[in-house]
PDB file of C-alpha atoms and ligand atoms in Angstrom:
ATOM      1  CA  UNK A  46      81.383  88.617 103.163  1.00 97.00           C
ATOM      2  CA  UNK A  47      83.355  86.252 100.950  1.00 98.00           C
ATOM      3  CA  UNK A  48      83.121  82.568 101.910  1.00 98.00           C
ATOM      4  CA  UNK A  49      84.511  79.398 100.297  1.00 98.00           C
ATOM      5  CA  UNK A  50      81.524  79.003  97.959  1.00 98.00           C
ATOM      6  CA  UNK A  51      82.605  82.189  96.145  1.00 98.00           C
ATOM      7  CA  UNK A  52      86.069  80.786  95.399  1.00 98.00           C
ATOM      8  CA  UNK A  53      86.283  79.069  92.044  1.00 98.00           C
ATOM      9  CA  UNK A  54      88.218  75.805  91.764  1.00 98.00           C
ATOM     10  CA  UNK A  55      90.608  74.311  89.233  1.00 98.00           C
ATOM     11  CA  UNK A  56      88.818  73.437  86.021  1.00 97.00           C
ATOM     12  CA  UNK A  57      87.041  76.826  86.002  1.00 98.00           C
ATOM     13  CA  UNK A  58      88.221  78.676  82.865  1.00 98.00           C
ATOM     14  CA  UNK A  59      88.718  82.047  84.646  1.00 98.00           C
ATOM     15  CA  UNK A  60      91.694  80.581  86.533  1.00 98.00           C
ATOM     16  CA  UNK A  61      93.477  80.046  83.217  1.00 98.00           C
ATOM     17  CA  UNK A  62      92.751  83.506  81.769  1.00 98.00           C
ATOM     18  CA  UNK A  63      95.080  86.477  81.833  1.00 98.00           C
ATOM     19  CA  UNK A  64      93.338  89.026  84.053  1.00 98.00           C
ATOM     20  CA  UNK A  65      92.754  92.590  82.743  1.00 98.00           C
ATOM     21  CA  UNK A  66      94.651  95.718  83.813  1.00 98.00           C
ATOM     22  CA  UNK A  67      92.474  97.968  85.983  1.00 98.00           C
ATOM     23  CA  UNK A  68      91.754 101.687  85.547  1.00 98.00           C
ATOM     24  CA  UNK A  69      92.751 103.824  88.541  1.00 98.00           C
ATOM     25  CA  UNK A  70      91.395 104.807  90.934  1.00 98.00           C
ATOM     26  CA  UNK A  71      89.116 101.782  91.182  1.00 98.00           C
ATOM     27  CA  UNK A  72      85.356 102.216  90.958  1.00 98.00           C
ATOM     28  CA  UNK A  73      83.443 102.077  94.232  1.00 98.00           C
ATOM     29  CA  UNK A  74      82.319  98.547  93.350  1.00 98.00           C
ATOM     30  CA  UNK A  75      85.889  97.434  92.665  1.00 98.00           C
ATOM     31  CA  UNK A  76      87.054  99.035  95.911  1.00 98.00           C
ATOM     32  CA  UNK A  77      84.385  97.095  97.769  1.00 98.00           C
ATOM     33  CA  UNK A  78      85.604  93.850  96.168  1.00 98.00           C
ATOM     34  CA  UNK A  79      89.181  94.728  97.193  1.00 98.00           C
ATOM     35  CA  UNK A  80      88.045  95.394 100.760  1.00 98.00           C
ATOM     36  CA  UNK A  81      86.184  92.074 100.905  1.00 98.00           C
ATOM     37  CA  UNK A  82      89.183  90.152  99.565  1.00 98.00           C
ATOM     38  CA  UNK A  83      91.415  91.417 102.375  1.00 98.00           C
ATOM     39  CA  UNK A  84      88.612  90.840 104.882  1.00 98.00           C
ATOM     40  CA  UNK A  85      88.347  87.228 103.697  1.00 98.00           C
ATOM     41  CA  UNK A  86      92.043  86.635 104.453  1.00 98.00           C
ATOM     42  CA  UNK A  87      91.736  88.168 107.917  1.00 98.00           C
ATOM     43  CA  UNK A  88      88.611  86.124 108.628  1.00 98.00           C
ATOM     44  CA  UNK A  89      90.270  82.960 107.337  1.00 98.00           C
ATOM     45  CA  UNK A  90      93.139  83.434 109.812  1.00 98.00           C
ATOM     46  CA  UNK A  91      90.803  84.050 112.744  1.00 98.00           C
ATOM     47  CA  UNK A  92      90.192  80.539 114.170  1.00 98.00           C
ATOM     48  CA  UNK A  93      86.742  81.403 115.542  1.00 98.00           C
ATOM     49  CA  UNK A  94      85.461  83.042 112.356  1.00 98.00           C
ATOM     50  CA  UNK A  95      87.132  80.440 110.121  1.00 98.00           C
ATOM     51  CA  UNK A  96      85.470  77.639 112.065  1.00 98.00           C
ATOM     52  CA  UNK A  97      82.066  79.336 112.046  1.00 98.00           C
ATOM     53  CA  UNK A  98      82.067  79.918 108.269  1.00 98.00           C
ATOM     54  CA  UNK A  99      84.180  76.920 107.217  1.00 98.00           C
ATOM     55  CA  UNK A 100      87.003  79.033 105.785  1.00 98.00           C
ATOM     56  CA  UNK A 101      90.336  77.510 104.759  1.00 98.00           C
ATOM     57  CA  UNK A 102      93.144  79.722 106.057  1.00 97.00           C
ATOM     58  CA  UNK A 103      94.741  81.797 103.303  1.00 97.00           C
ATOM     59  CA  UNK A 104      97.586  84.299 103.122  1.00 98.00           C
ATOM     60  CA  UNK A 105      96.661  85.564  99.666  1.00 98.00           C
ATOM     61  CA  UNK A 106      93.690  85.836  97.330  1.00 98.00           C
ATOM     62  CA  UNK A 107      93.670  86.900  93.681  1.00 99.00           C
ATOM     63  CA  UNK A 108      90.573  88.560  92.180  1.00 98.00           C
ATOM     64  CA  UNK A 109      90.209  85.890  89.524  1.00 98.00           C
ATOM     65  CA  UNK A 110      89.830  83.300  92.297  1.00 98.00           C
ATOM     66  CA  UNK A 111      86.448  84.888  92.976  1.00 98.00           C
ATOM     67  CA  UNK A 112      85.763  84.989  89.229  1.00 98.00           C
ATOM     68  CA  UNK A 113      86.674  88.669  88.827  1.00 98.00           C
ATOM     69  CA  UNK A 114      89.241  88.600  85.991  1.00 98.00           C
ATOM     70  CA  UNK A 115      91.004  91.834  86.986  1.00 98.00           C
ATOM     71  CA  UNK A 116      94.602  92.498  88.002  1.00 99.00           C
ATOM     72  CA  UNK A 117      94.464  92.813  91.777  1.00 98.00           C
ATOM     73  CA  UNK A 118      95.160  90.584  94.732  1.00 99.00           C
ATOM     74  CA  UNK A 119      95.269  90.710  98.518  1.00 98.00           C
ATOM     75  CA  UNK A 120      98.055  89.523 100.808  1.00 98.00           C
ATOM     76  CA  UNK A 121      97.813  89.212 104.575  1.00 98.00           C
ATOM     77  CA  UNK A 122     100.940  87.800 106.229  1.00 97.00           C
ATOM     78  CA  UNK A 123     103.553  88.734 108.801  1.00 92.00           C
ATOM     79  CA  UNK A 124     107.147  88.641 107.571  1.00 89.00           C
ATOM     80  CA  UNK A 125     110.265  87.229 109.265  1.00 87.00           C
ATOM     81  CA  UNK A 126     110.648  90.428 111.333  1.00 89.00           C
ATOM     82  CA  UNK A 127     107.004  90.158 112.487  1.00 89.00           C
ATOM     83  CA  UNK A 128     106.123  93.126 110.257  1.00 91.00           C
ATOM     84  CA  UNK A 129     102.671  92.879 108.690  1.00 95.00           C
ATOM     85  CA  UNK A 130     102.469  92.555 104.916  1.00 97.00           C
ATOM     86  CA  UNK A 131      98.801  93.296 104.460  1.00 98.00           C
ATOM     87  CA  UNK A 132      97.449  95.059 101.401  1.00 98.00           C
ATOM     88  CA  UNK A 133      95.501  94.907  98.194  1.00 98.00           C
ATOM     89  CA  UNK A 134      97.685  95.654  95.197  1.00 99.00           C
ATOM     90  CA  UNK A 135      96.340  96.690  91.798  1.00 99.00           C
ATOM     91  CA  UNK A 136      98.196  96.138  88.508  1.00 99.00           C
ATOM     92  CA  UNK A 137     101.092  94.470  90.390  1.00 99.00           C
ATOM     93  CA  UNK A 138     104.512  94.034  88.808  1.00 98.00           C
ATOM     94  CA  UNK A 139     107.909  92.656  89.740  1.00 98.00           C
ATOM     95  CA  UNK A 140     110.303  95.590  89.123  1.00 98.00           C
ATOM     96  CA  UNK A 141     113.404  93.498  89.896  1.00 98.00           C
ATOM     97  CA  UNK A 142     114.307  90.246  91.569  1.00 98.00           C
ATOM     98  CA  UNK A 143     117.211  88.328  93.090  1.00 98.00           C
ATOM     99  CA  UNK A 144     119.102  85.700  91.147  1.00 97.00           C
ATOM    100  CA  UNK A 145     118.682  83.388  94.111  1.00 97.00           C
ATOM    101  CA  UNK A 146     115.516  81.355  94.390  1.00 97.00           C
ATOM    102  CA  UNK A 147     113.609  79.961  97.342  1.00 97.00           C
ATOM    103  CA  UNK A 148     110.920  77.368  97.852  1.00 98.00           C
ATOM    104  CA  UNK A 149     108.706  76.217 100.680  1.00 97.00           C
ATOM    105  CA  UNK A 150     110.007  72.849 101.891  1.00 96.00           C
ATOM    106  CA  UNK A 151     106.415  71.689 102.384  1.00 96.00           C
ATOM    107  CA  UNK A 152     105.325  72.836  98.924  1.00 97.00           C
ATOM    108  CA  UNK A 153     102.452  75.208  98.174  1.00 98.00           C
ATOM    109  CA  UNK A 154      98.699  74.974  98.364  1.00 98.00           C
ATOM    110  CA  UNK A 155      95.890  76.987  96.838  1.00 98.00           C
ATOM    111  CA  UNK A 156      92.355  77.862  97.871  1.00 98.00           C
ATOM    112  CA  UNK A 157      91.282  76.975  94.323  1.00 98.00           C
ATOM    113  CA  UNK A 158      92.853  73.494  94.535  1.00 98.00           C
ATOM    114  CA  UNK A 159      91.045  70.933  96.697  1.00 97.00           C
ATOM    115  CA  UNK A 160      93.887  68.421  96.772  1.00 97.00           C
ATOM    116  CA  UNK A 161      97.474  68.223  97.864  1.00 97.00           C
ATOM    117  CA  UNK A 162      99.961  68.631  95.047  1.00 98.00           C
ATOM    118  CA  UNK A 163     103.390  67.675  96.405  1.00 98.00           C
ATOM    119  CA  UNK A 164     106.592  69.199  95.069  1.00 98.00           C
ATOM    120  CA  UNK A 165     108.931  72.164  95.183  1.00 98.00           C
ATOM    121  CA  UNK A 166     107.886  75.424  93.543  1.00 98.00           C
ATOM    122  CA  UNK A 167     111.051  77.464  92.965  1.00 98.00           C
ATOM    123  CA  UNK A 168     110.478  81.229  93.114  1.00 98.00           C
ATOM    124  CA  UNK A 169     112.645  84.338  93.358  1.00 98.00           C
ATOM    125  CA  UNK A 170     113.946  84.664  96.921  1.00 97.00           C
ATOM    126  CA  UNK A 171     113.601  88.478  96.865  1.00 97.00           C
ATOM    127  CA  UNK A 172     111.458  90.744  94.746  1.00 98.00           C
ATOM    128  CA  UNK A 173     111.005  94.480  94.431  1.00 98.00           C
ATOM    129  CA  UNK A 174     107.360  94.929  93.663  1.00 98.00           C
ATOM    130  CA  UNK A 175     105.367  97.784  92.213  1.00 98.00           C
ATOM    131  CA  UNK A 176     101.699  98.508  91.849  1.00 98.00           C
ATOM    132  CA  UNK A 177      98.917 100.731  93.151  1.00 98.00           C
ATOM    133  CA  UNK A 178      96.533 100.930  96.055  1.00 98.00           C
ATOM    134  CA  UNK A 179      92.809 100.843  95.170  1.00 98.00           C
ATOM    135  CA  UNK A 180      92.889 104.673  95.473  1.00 98.00           C
ATOM    136  CA  UNK A 181      95.619 104.867  92.848  1.00 98.00           C
ATOM    137  CA  UNK A 182      98.573 105.637  95.135  1.00 98.00           C
ATOM    138  CA  UNK A 183     101.797 103.990  93.969  1.00 98.00           C
ATOM    139  CA  UNK A 184     103.205 101.099  96.020  1.00 98.00           C
ATOM    140  CA  UNK A 185     106.841 100.044  95.901  1.00 98.00           C
ATOM    141  CA  UNK A 186     108.240  97.495  98.362  1.00 97.00           C
ATOM    142  CA  UNK A 187     110.915  94.869  98.770  1.00 97.00           C
ATOM    143  CA  UNK A 188     109.729  91.453  99.831  1.00 97.00           C
ATOM    144  CA  UNK A 189     111.588  88.342 100.881  1.00 96.00           C
ATOM    145  CA  UNK A 190     110.689  85.120 102.619  1.00 95.00           C
ATOM    146  CA  UNK A 191     107.074  83.990 102.625  1.00 97.00           C
ATOM    147  CA  UNK A 192     105.658  87.352 101.435  1.00 97.00           C
ATOM    148  CA  UNK A 193     107.898  87.187  98.327  1.00 98.00           C
ATOM    149  CA  UNK A 194     106.734  83.641  97.579  1.00 98.00           C
ATOM    150  CA  UNK A 195     103.086  84.490  98.169  1.00 98.00           C
ATOM    151  CA  UNK A 196     103.354  87.590  95.939  1.00 98.00           C
ATOM    152  CA  UNK A 197     104.616  85.420  93.079  1.00 98.00           C
ATOM    153  CA  UNK A 198     101.891  82.814  93.684  1.00 98.00           C
ATOM    154  CA  UNK A 199      99.241  85.554  93.403  1.00 98.00           C
ATOM    155  CA  UNK A 200     100.840  87.265  90.395  1.00 99.00           C
ATOM    156  CA  UNK A 201     100.838  83.874  88.669  1.00 99.00           C
ATOM    157  CA  UNK A 202      97.060  83.622  89.247  1.00 98.00           C
ATOM    158  CA  UNK A 203      96.576  86.908  87.358  1.00 98.00           C
ATOM    159  CA  UNK A 204      98.456  85.340  84.440  1.00 98.00           C
ATOM    160  CA  UNK A 205      96.464  82.112  84.492  1.00 98.00           C
ATOM    161  CA  UNK A 206      99.304  80.125  86.072  1.00 98.00           C
ATOM    162  CA  UNK A 207      98.785  77.602  88.876  1.00 98.00           C
ATOM    163  CA  UNK A 208     101.505  76.729  91.421  1.00 98.00           C
ATOM    164  CA  UNK A 209     101.747  73.132  90.231  1.00 98.00           C
ATOM    165  CA  UNK A 210     102.660  74.296  86.712  1.00 98.00           C
ATOM    166  CA  UNK A 211     106.119  74.911  88.227  1.00 98.00           C
ATOM    167  CA  UNK A 212     106.499  71.422  89.754  1.00 98.00           C
ATOM    168  CA  UNK A 213     108.666  68.986  87.833  1.00 97.00           C
ATOM    169  CA  UNK A 214     106.249  66.124  87.028  1.00 96.00           C
ATOM    170  CA  UNK A 215     109.046  63.538  86.802  1.00 97.00           C
ATOM    171  CA  UNK A 216     110.791  64.581  89.995  1.00 97.00           C
ATOM    172  CA  UNK A 217     108.592  66.837  92.160  1.00 98.00           C
ATOM    173  CA  UNK A 218     111.242  67.161  94.904  1.00 97.00           C
ATOM    174  CA  UNK A 219     114.233  67.548  92.626  1.00 96.00           C
ATOM    175  CA  UNK A 220     117.167  69.694  93.661  1.00 94.00           C
ATOM    176  CA  UNK A 221     117.286  73.190  92.181  1.00 94.00           C
ATOM    177  CA  UNK A 222     120.953  74.274  92.328  1.00 92.00           C
ATOM    178  CA  UNK A 223     120.160  78.003  92.670  1.00 93.00           C
ATOM    179  CA  UNK A 224     117.256  77.552  95.106  1.00 96.00           C
ATOM    180  CA  UNK A 225     117.178  77.115  98.868  1.00 96.00           C
ATOM    181  CA  UNK A 226     114.380  75.955 101.117  1.00 96.00           C
ATOM    182  CA  UNK A 227     112.777  78.917 102.889  1.00 92.00           C
ATOM    183  CA  UNK A 228     114.593  79.617 106.119  1.00 79.00           C
ATOM    184  CA  UNK A 229     118.024  79.022 104.607  1.00 68.00           C
ATOM    185  CA  UNK A 230     118.347  82.196 102.580  1.00 50.00           C
ATOM    186  CA  UNK A 231     120.830  85.025 103.125  1.00 49.00           C
TER     187      UNK A 231
HETATM  188  C1  SB7 B 370     101.444  78.798  99.782  1.00 90.96           C
HETATM  189  C2  SB7 B 370     100.162  79.308  99.792  1.00 90.96           C
HETATM  190  C3  SB7 B 370      99.894  80.496  99.144  1.00 90.96           C
HETATM  191  C4  SB7 B 370     100.904  81.156  98.501  1.00 90.96           C
HETATM  192  C5  SB7 B 370     102.171  80.653  98.488  1.00 90.96           C
HETATM  193  C6  SB7 B 370     102.445  79.471  99.137  1.00 90.96           C
HETATM  194  C7  SB7 B 370      98.513  81.105  99.126  1.00 90.96           C
HETATM  195  C8  SB7 B 370      97.386  80.149  99.165  1.00 90.96           C
HETATM  196  C9  SB7 B 370      96.064  80.812  98.952  1.00 90.96           C
HETATM  197  N1  SB7 B 370      95.828  81.028  97.589  1.00 90.96           N
HETATM  198  O1  SB7 B 370      95.271  80.097  96.837  1.00 90.96           O
HETATM  199  C10 SB7 B 370      96.003  82.276  97.028  1.00 90.96           C
HETATM  200  O2  SB7 B 370      96.035  82.287  95.665  1.00 90.96           O
HETATM  201 NI1   NI B 371      96.289  80.255  94.926  1.00 90.96          NI
END
């Protein structure tokens, strides 16, 4: 199973690389990695297991965070309607997005960042996303709320971008005219 010691931290060059497109369907080894990434998120959100293995709770994990520089990530969240958003997506893309933006009022964190970095991270409020399952089946979904924000956080990882790259260094909590704190959209 994946534990915190497998997760690389800021300063590791892989986090700043653009991850490689994957051939579909994935190899058996790649499928196993995908399975373990989703398992990590589930484990990390299970208080008993998280405590036993010292896992920080996570809602997403990109392959390059475990030093696998390939274009896939896992998400495991429930959306505003209590619907699960739980999958591994391969070669993910944003097909279209809202003009409106959203940010988490408490800022973002990252399993690869062992410090608090305060500030607003404006992201698209809604995204239509495309990609593939590990078996090569196409995925197309609309996301909003926390799943939309998390998707963009993970897609950034695959492009070597960290959440704090989006924070205004002079005014971390500045007002973004076209962005609303999460919970105030629609
Ligand atoms: C806050 C946390 C995450 C995404 C968006 C807002 C995920 C944190 C876990 N990760 O480091 C995943 O890359
Ligand atoms: Ni992250």
